[in-house]
Amino acid sequence: MEESISKNLELWTIMTLYNVSLLLLLTGLLLHLAGDYRKGLLRSFRINMTKEGLSAVFFIVRDFSLFISFGISLLLINPDMFADVKFPMPFFPLGVIFLGIALIFKMNGKSSEAGLSHKLFFVFLIFSVVVQYFGFVFVAEAAPVGWVEKGYAGDFWLALRNLRSNENPGLSMISFSVSFPFLIVILIVLFLKIFSGSSVAADGNSNMLEK
């Protein structure tokens, strides 16, 4: 009994972390897209201290949500969790790789919003969101077997269900074996950028209030 409760709690925790990582990823993208709205909002404040405080909070939440999402996702990419929980394969690890590449461009330093690094950051971030969101909706939360058996959903949904990590061990191991080396390389590059001191916020956060 206690073992069953412990296992169910473990599965619930893993799924919660997965959902949180996806929510943080979406939050980061939406806040990046809301840049122009933020500028317009700040113009309505006359006190510079208020503007600076709101800008600081905006940038911290916007950027750290992506880094935290990436960190949580790294913890979830392992064969044991793949065997227990319905992660969408290969969409989840592929989306995490895209997010990691986006963060590398994010930390590429001294790039304005019109710069190449910033554009590539946006491209890979959007790729990450699209891939992970598709996997979440159409694989992880695909139509249940009961719906398929009753004719509410066709073979299309049944095929998508087969892309779940806990229902397709072969695909899970291939996805892990291919994605893990890429994630290690991405981690190394990110750490090198952090410890080299060369990383600067991609949109010039040294002056958070743009002219």
XYZ file of N, CA and C in Angstrom, residues 25-151:
381
model
N 7.927 27.777 -20.279
C 8.353 28.001 -21.658
C 7.383 28.934 -22.375
N 6.091 28.687 -22.237
C 5.081 29.543 -22.855
C 5.124 30.949 -22.271
N 5.343 31.048 -20.961
C 5.443 32.357 -20.311
C 6.607 33.151 -20.878
N 7.761 32.496 -21.025
C 8.930 33.174 -21.572
C 8.691 33.686 -22.974
N 8.065 32.871 -23.816
C 7.785 33.301 -25.190
C 6.819 34.483 -25.207
N 5.739 34.397 -24.448
C 4.740 35.463 -24.447
C 5.318 36.776 -23.935
N 6.172 36.712 -22.925
C 6.776 37.937 -22.402
C 7.765 38.533 -23.395
N 8.454 37.694 -24.147
C 9.327 38.224 -25.195
C 8.505 38.893 -26.295
N 7.363 38.309 -26.618
C 6.497 38.908 -27.628
C 5.846 40.190 -27.127
N 5.766 40.355 -25.808
C 5.105 41.523 -25.219
C 6.057 42.692 -25.018
N 7.218 42.665 -25.677
C 8.200 43.732 -25.495
C 7.665 45.108 -25.834
N 6.986 45.245 -26.963
C 6.442 46.551 -27.366
C 5.361 47.016 -26.401
N 4.558 46.080 -25.917
C 3.527 46.439 -24.941
C 4.161 46.976 -23.665
N 5.276 46.359 -23.242
C 5.970 46.822 -22.040
C 6.462 48.250 -22.212
N 7.026 48.548 -23.388
C 7.530 49.904 -23.634
C 6.398 50.922 -23.547
N 5.256 50.583 -24.152
C 4.122 51.494 -24.094
C 3.595 51.658 -22.685
N 3.601 50.571 -21.920
C 3.119 50.638 -20.544
C 4.013 51.517 -19.689
N 5.333 51.407 -19.890
C 6.264 52.184 -19.078
C 6.153 53.675 -19.359
N 5.740 54.035 -20.561
C 5.604 55.457 -20.881
C 4.501 56.112 -20.061
N 3.581 55.312 -19.540
C 2.487 55.870 -18.744
C 2.913 56.186 -17.315
N 4.106 55.738 -16.921
C 4.614 56.030 -15.581
C 5.559 57.225 -15.647
N 5.415 58.129 -14.712
C 6.245 59.328 -14.701
C 7.437 59.212 -13.758
N 7.393 58.271 -12.834
C 8.473 58.119 -11.863
C 9.472 57.103 -12.395
N 10.723 57.534 -12.568
C 11.740 56.656 -13.144
C 11.971 55.412 -12.300
N 11.883 55.558 -10.971
C 12.125 54.420 -10.094
C 11.086 53.323 -10.355
N 9.853 53.744 -10.589
C 8.804 52.772 -10.890
C 9.081 52.079 -12.212
N 9.516 52.849 -13.197
C 9.838 52.276 -14.503
C 10.972 51.260 -14.386
N 12.011 51.633 -13.653
C 13.164 50.742 -13.511
C 12.785 49.465 -12.764
N 11.952 49.612 -11.737
C 11.537 48.437 -10.977
C 10.709 47.479 -11.808
N 9.762 48.016 -12.561
C 8.928 47.169 -13.409
C 9.749 46.512 -14.513
N 10.697 47.274 -15.065
C 11.554 46.707 -16.108
C 12.390 45.564 -15.558
N 12.923 45.757 -14.347
C 13.748 44.709 -13.742
C 12.933 43.438 -13.524
N 11.728 43.585 -12.988
C 10.865 42.421 -12.758
C 10.515 41.748 -14.079
N 10.199 42.562 -15.088
C 9.831 42.024 -16.400
C 10.962 41.188 -16.980
N 12.183 41.735 -16.981
C 13.316 41.029 -17.568
C 13.660 39.760 -16.784
N 13.575 39.836 -15.455
C 13.906 38.673 -14.631
C 12.928 37.533 -14.898
N 11.629 37.835 -14.865
C 10.619 36.798 -15.099
C 10.716 36.274 -16.526
N 10.892 37.184 -17.485
C 10.941 36.801 -18.895
C 12.082 35.841 -19.190
N 13.280 36.186 -18.721
C 14.461 35.388 -19.053
C 14.608 34.155 -18.164
N 14.377 34.322 -16.870
C 14.589 33.200 -15.956
C 13.546 32.104 -16.155
N 12.371 32.458 -16.652
C 11.370 31.419 -16.913
C 11.885 30.425 -17.945
N 12.640 30.904 -18.934
C 13.198 30.015 -19.955
C 14.316 29.151 -19.386
N 15.191 29.757 -18.590
C 16.296 28.989 -18.008
C 15.783 27.941 -17.022
N 14.784 28.298 -16.230
C 14.221 27.336 -15.277
C 13.512 26.205 -16.021
N 12.791 26.551 -17.083
C 12.136 25.529 -17.901
C 13.158 24.559 -18.474
N 14.272 25.084 -18.956
C 15.328 24.236 -19.514
C 15.914 23.331 -18.436
N 16.155 23.893 -17.255
C 16.721 23.104 -16.163
C 15.801 21.980 -15.717
N 14.509 22.276 -15.576
C 13.549 21.241 -15.183
C 13.483 20.145 -16.240
N 13.477 20.558 -17.503
C 13.382 19.584 -18.595
C 14.573 18.643 -18.606
N 15.753 19.167 -18.289
C 16.944 18.315 -18.249
C 16.798 17.206 -17.213
N 16.182 17.537 -16.078
C 15.985 16.530 -15.033
C 15.025 15.430 -15.475
N 14.133 15.767 -16.393
C 13.099 14.816 -16.802
C 13.534 13.908 -17.944
N 14.625 14.264 -18.603
C 15.063 13.462 -19.748
C 15.967 12.338 -19.266
N 15.369 11.214 -18.942
C 16.116 10.004 -18.587
C 15.219 8.789 -18.808
N 15.801 7.638 -19.101
C 15.011 6.453 -19.476
C 14.007 6.005 -18.420
N 14.368 6.121 -17.144
C 13.476 5.640 -16.092
C 12.173 6.434 -16.066
N 12.281 7.761 -16.173
C 11.075 8.591 -16.191
C 10.292 8.391 -17.482
N 11.005 8.188 -18.583
C 10.324 7.912 -19.846
C 9.470 6.653 -19.745
N 9.956 5.670 -18.982
C 9.229 4.403 -18.857
C 7.970 4.539 -18.004
N 7.967 5.519 -17.096
C 6.858 5.651 -16.150
C 5.782 6.635 -16.589
N 6.184 7.678 -17.324
C 5.282 8.795 -17.602
C 5.108 8.964 -19.109
N 3.992 9.522 -19.509
C 3.637 9.651 -20.931
C 4.250 10.899 -21.580
N 5.571 10.930 -21.678
C 6.222 12.025 -22.394
C 6.041 11.827 -23.898
N 5.816 12.913 -24.642
C 5.668 12.785 -26.099
C 7.022 12.638 -26.783
N 7.186 11.550 -27.498
C 8.442 11.259 -28.179
C 8.268 11.436 -29.690
N 9.229 12.043 -30.368
C 10.459 12.646 -29.840
C 10.306 14.131 -29.570
N 9.058 14.607 -29.452
C 8.795 16.039 -29.391
C 9.383 16.705 -28.149
N 9.276 16.032 -27.003
C 9.778 16.643 -25.771
C 11.290 16.862 -25.800
N 12.114 15.828 -26.021
C 13.563 16.079 -26.057
C 13.982 17.003 -27.194
N 13.298 16.921 -28.342
C 13.634 17.810 -29.456
C 13.334 19.259 -29.096
N 12.203 19.487 -28.439
C 11.862 20.841 -28.008
C 12.848 21.389 -26.997
N 13.346 20.534 -26.112
C 14.342 20.970 -25.123
C 15.655 21.337 -25.814
N 16.031 20.577 -26.835
C 17.237 20.906 -27.605
C 17.083 22.272 -28.262
N 15.933 22.525 -28.881
C 15.686 23.828 -29.501
C 15.762 24.945 -28.460
N 15.214 24.703 -27.272
C 15.265 25.712 -26.211
C 16.701 25.972 -25.788
N 17.494 24.914 -25.650
C 18.894 25.090 -25.281
C 19.659 25.902 -26.306
N 19.426 25.634 -27.592
C 20.083 26.409 -28.651
C 19.633 27.863 -28.593
N 18.340 28.077 -28.333
C 17.830 29.443 -28.206
C 18.531 30.184 -27.075
N 18.757 29.518 -25.952
C 19.423 30.159 -24.815
C 20.876 30.487 -25.133
N 21.515 29.665 -25.954
C 22.888 29.971 -26.372
C 22.909 31.281 -27.144
N 21.982 31.446 -28.073
C 21.909 32.707 -28.821
C 21.493 33.851 -27.908
N 20.655 33.556 -26.917
C 20.237 34.573 -25.951
C 21.440 35.125 -25.199
N 22.406 34.262 -24.905
C 23.587 34.654 -24.140
C 24.758 35.047 -25.034
N 24.480 35.222 -26.310
C 25.556 35.506 -27.250
C 26.116 36.904 -27.088
N 25.389 37.752 -26.327
C 25.931 39.041 -25.945
C 25.862 40.108 -27.007
N 25.699 41.336 -26.543
C 25.819 42.538 -27.359
C 24.991 42.498 -28.642
N 23.914 41.777 -28.628
C 23.069 41.744 -29.824
C 21.790 42.511 -29.556
N 21.479 43.454 -30.413
C 20.262 44.228 -30.258
C 19.091 43.415 -30.773
N 17.896 43.990 -30.650
C 16.717 43.284 -31.118
C 16.744 43.088 -32.628
N 17.560 43.879 -33.324
C 17.660 43.739 -34.776
C 18.820 42.837 -35.165
N 19.589 42.367 -34.177
C 20.771 41.567 -34.459
C 20.436 40.146 -34.855
N 21.415 39.482 -35.476
C 21.222 38.108 -35.945
C 20.996 37.149 -34.783
N 21.760 37.313 -33.695
C 21.615 36.407 -32.548
C 20.210 36.478 -31.959
N 19.684 37.701 -31.887
C 18.337 37.857 -31.329
C 17.298 37.202 -32.232
N 17.473 37.328 -33.536
C 16.525 36.713 -34.471
C 16.597 35.189 -34.389
N 17.820 34.654 -34.320
C 17.975 33.200 -34.213
C 17.425 32.692 -32.882
N 17.614 33.490 -31.830
C 17.037 33.132 -30.533
C 15.528 32.978 -30.646
N 14.885 33.943 -31.288
C 13.439 33.891 -31.449
C 13.008 32.696 -32.293
N 13.749 32.423 -33.361
C 13.402 31.307 -34.243
C 13.421 29.987 -33.478
N 14.505 29.741 -32.734
C 14.618 28.475 -32.010
C 13.654 28.411 -30.829
N 13.368 29.556 -30.217
C 12.394 29.572 -29.123
C 11.005 29.203 -29.643
N 10.641 29.764 -30.778
C 9.341 29.439 -31.370
C 9.290 27.968 -31.782
N 10.390 27.468 -32.371
C 10.454 26.040 -32.700
C 10.208 25.190 -31.456
N 10.855 25.567 -30.360
C 10.731 24.806 -29.119
C 9.292 24.786 -28.621
N 8.658 25.951 -28.628
C 7.276 26.038 -28.151
C 6.335 25.233 -29.038
N 6.483 25.383 -30.352
C 5.593 24.677 -31.285
C 5.740 23.160 -31.141
N 6.988 22.691 -31.106
C 7.236 21.250 -31.015
C 6.719 20.688 -29.693
N 7.028 21.380 -28.594
C 6.598 20.859 -27.292
C 5.086 20.956 -27.110
N 4.505 22.044 -27.583
C 3.056 22.197 -27.430
C 2.308 21.161 -28.266
N 2.806 20.908 -29.477
C 2.192 19.872 -30.313
C 2.277 18.515 -29.615
N 3.449 18.193 -29.082
C 3.611 16.924 -28.389
C 2.718 16.804 -27.174
N 2.561 17.908 -26.450
C 1.720 17.889 -25.252
C 0.256 17.650 -25.610
N -0.244 18.378 -26.608
C -1.666 18.309 -26.957
C -2.009 17.032 -27.718
N -1.186 16.682 -28.703
C -1.557 15.603 -29.617
C -0.975 14.235 -29.248
N -0.020 14.213 -28.304
C 0.559 12.925 -27.901
C 0.320 12.664 -26.416
N 0.888 13.509 -25.563
C 0.755 13.291 -24.120
C -0.702 13.324 -23.674
N -1.488 14.230 -24.264
C -2.902 14.345 -23.896
C -3.803 13.935 -25.052
N -3.354 12.966 -25.850
C -4.150 12.498 -26.987
C -5.430 11.823 -26.510
N -6.331 11.596 -27.447
C -7.617 10.974 -27.112
C -7.397 9.646 -26.393
N -8.093 9.407 -25.284
C -7.913 8.154 -24.534
C -8.372 6.943 -25.329
N -7.872 5.778 -24.937
C -8.207 4.539 -25.642
C -9.716 4.303 -25.647
N -10.381 4.652 -24.561
C -11.828 4.460 -24.486
C -12.564 5.199 -25.586
N -12.105 6.396 -25.910
C -12.729 7.163 -26.988
C -12.524 6.478 -28.329
N -11.302 5.941 -28.521
C -10.995 5.261 -29.781
C -11.865 4.017 -29.930
N -11.996 3.248 -28.850
C -12.783 2.011 -28.890
C -14.262 2.281 -29.144
N -14.748 3.423 -28.678
C -16.161 3.760 -28.867
C -16.417 4.510 -30.170
N -15.359 4.729 -30.946
C -15.528 5.381 -32.233
C -15.501 6.890 -32.186
